Amino acid sequence: MANKYSYEGFNKETMARSCSQNTSISLKKGVEACKAIKGKKVTSAINFLERVIEQKAVVPYTRYNAEMGHKRGKGIMAGGYPVKVAEELLRLIKNAQKNAEEQELGENLIVVNASVRKGATRYHYGRYMGRQMKSTNVEVIVGVKQKWLREQL
């Protein structure tokens, strides 16, 4: 079965992608983390996610921020440390970077698109009420900065 990708403007000559199906991470935290790394250089996105895992950098929550605590002194209103999401995104960005190296795209890479969407619905086995599990599909696309900007203009 072929993967369904969410990004439609994919160009094989200038971009590389990596995706993960049905991972057990939070959809809402994934949306906020992807919004935080989209458009950044790959090296700065990797550094940011590593700092989030160490709980030294905060992911700002802009959409799913109901009853969230403020991060005083960090310069943002609401935010958090989604460690599990950051680990998955870090793994996918490094994988997409290796795919770009295989295609010989160069060193000047940016995160063109990072998106999450709801995955398949699964249930915990043996539960009395049949509780549902979190399931999320994640996709990361990296591309060469100059070529990607020329195509968009």
Coordinates of C-alpha atoms in Angstrom, one line a residue:
M1 CA 0.0 0.0 0.0
A2 CA 1.4 3.4 -1.0
N3 CA 1.9 6.2 1.5
K4 CA -0.5 9.1 1.3
Y5 CA 1.5 12.4 1.6
S6 CA 0.0 15.7 2.6
Y7 CA 2.4 18.0 0.8
E8 CA 1.4 18.4 -2.9
G9 CA 4.3 20.7 -4.1
F10 CA 7.0 18.0 -3.8
N11 CA 9.8 18.2 -6.3
K12 CA 12.1 15.1 -6.4
E13 CA 15.1 17.1 -7.8
T14 CA 15.2 19.7 -4.9
M15 CA 13.5 18.0 -2.0
A16 CA 13.7 14.9 0.2
R17 CA 11.1 13.6 2.6
S18 CA 10.6 11.2 5.5
C19 CA 7.4 10.1 7.0
S20 CA 6.2 7.9 9.9
Q21 CA 2.8 6.1 10.0
N22 CA 0.7 5.5 13.2
T23 CA 3.2 6.7 15.8
S24 CA 1.9 7.0 19.3
I25 CA 2.4 10.8 19.9
S26 CA -0.1 13.6 20.6
L27 CA -1.7 15.2 17.5
K28 CA -2.1 18.6 19.2
K29 CA 1.5 18.8 20.5
G30 CA 2.7 17.6 17.1
V31 CA 0.9 20.4 15.3
E32 CA 2.5 23.0 17.6
A33 CA 6.0 21.5 17.3
C34 CA 5.8 21.3 13.5
K35 CA 4.7 24.9 13.4
A36 CA 7.8 25.8 15.4
I37 CA 10.3 24.2 13.1
K38 CA 8.7 24.9 9.7
G39 CA 10.9 27.2 7.6
K40 CA 14.0 26.8 9.7
K41 CA 17.4 25.6 8.6
V42 CA 17.8 21.9 9.3
T43 CA 20.8 22.4 11.6
S44 CA 18.9 25.0 13.7
A45 CA 15.8 22.8 13.8
I46 CA 17.8 19.8 15.0
N47 CA 19.4 22.1 17.7
F48 CA 16.0 23.4 18.8
L49 CA 14.5 19.9 19.1
E50 CA 17.5 18.7 21.1
R51 CA 17.1 21.6 23.5
V52 CA 13.3 20.8 23.8
I53 CA 14.2 17.2 24.7
E54 CA 16.6 18.5 27.4
Q55 CA 13.8 20.9 28.5
K56 CA 15.9 24.0 27.9
A57 CA 13.8 25.4 25.0
V58 CA 10.0 25.9 24.9
V59 CA 7.7 25.1 22.0
P60 CA 5.1 27.9 21.8
Y61 CA 1.5 26.8 21.8
T62 CA -0.6 29.1 19.7
R63 CA -3.6 27.0 18.7
Y64 CA -4.1 24.3 21.4
N65 CA -3.4 26.4 24.4
A66 CA -6.5 26.2 26.5
E67 CA -5.7 26.4 30.2
M68 CA -1.9 26.2 29.5
G69 CA 0.6 27.7 31.9
H70 CA 2.6 30.7 30.9
K71 CA 6.4 30.5 30.5
R72 CA 7.6 33.5 32.5
G73 CA 10.8 35.0 31.2
K74 CA 10.8 32.9 28.0
G75 CA 9.1 35.6 25.9
I76 CA 6.1 33.5 25.0
M77 CA 2.6 33.3 26.4
A78 CA 1.8 29.6 26.6
G79 CA 4.1 26.7 25.8
G80 CA 5.5 23.3 26.8
Y81 CA 8.1 20.7 26.4
P82 CA 6.7 17.9 24.2
V83 CA 9.6 15.5 24.6
K84 CA 8.1 12.5 22.9
V85 CA 7.0 14.6 19.9
A86 CA 10.5 16.2 19.7
E87 CA 12.2 12.8 19.7
E88 CA 10.0 11.6 16.8
L89 CA 10.5 14.9 14.8
L90 CA 14.2 14.8 15.4
R91 CA 14.4 11.2 14.1
L92 CA 12.5 12.2 11.0
I93 CA 14.5 15.3 10.2
K94 CA 17.8 13.4 10.5
N95 CA 16.3 10.7 8.2
A96 CA 15.2 13.3 5.6
Q97 CA 18.7 14.9 5.9
K98 CA 20.3 11.6 5.1
N99 CA 17.9 11.1 2.1
A100 CA 19.0 14.5 0.9
E101 CA 22.6 13.6 1.2
E102 CA 22.0 10.5 -0.9
Q103 CA 20.4 12.6 -3.6
E104 CA 23.4 15.0 -3.3
L105 CA 21.2 18.1 -2.7
G106 CA 24.0 19.9 -0.7
E107 CA 24.4 21.4 2.7
N108 CA 22.0 24.4 2.5
L109 CA 18.8 22.6 3.6
I110 CA 15.7 24.1 5.2
V111 CA 12.5 22.4 6.6
V112 CA 10.1 23.1 3.8
N113 CA 7.1 21.4 5.4
A114 CA 6.4 19.5 8.6
S115 CA 2.9 18.2 9.1
V116 CA 1.0 15.8 11.3
R117 CA -2.4 14.3 10.8
K118 CA -4.7 11.9 12.6
G119 CA -3.7 8.2 12.1
A120 CA -5.7 5.0 12.4
T121 CA -7.9 4.4 15.5
R122 CA -6.7 1.5 17.7
Y123 CA -8.0 0.3 21.0
H124 CA -6.2 -0.9 24.1
Y125 CA -6.6 -4.6 24.4
G126 CA -8.2 -5.9 27.5
R127 CA -9.7 -2.7 28.7
Y128 CA -13.3 -2.8 30.1
M129 CA -14.4 0.4 28.3
G130 CA -12.2 -0.1 25.3
R131 CA -10.1 3.1 25.5
Q132 CA -8.6 4.5 22.3
M133 CA -4.9 4.9 21.6
K134 CA -3.3 8.0 20.1
S135 CA -2.1 7.5 16.6
T136 CA -0.5 10.2 14.4
N137 CA 1.0 10.3 10.9
V138 CA 4.0 12.6 10.6
E139 CA 5.7 13.9 7.5
V140 CA 8.9 16.1 7.2
I141 CA 10.1 17.5 3.9
V142 CA 13.5 19.2 3.6
G143 CA 14.7 21.1 0.5
V144 CA 17.5 23.2 -0.9
K145 CA 16.9 26.9 0.1
Q146 CA 17.7 28.7 -3.1
K147 CA 15.9 26.4 -5.5
W148 CA 12.8 26.1 -3.3
L149 CA 12.5 29.9 -3.0
R150 CA 12.8 30.4 -6.7
E151 CA 10.0 27.8 -7.4
Q152 CA 7.7 29.5 -4.9
L153 CA 8.2 33.0 -6.5

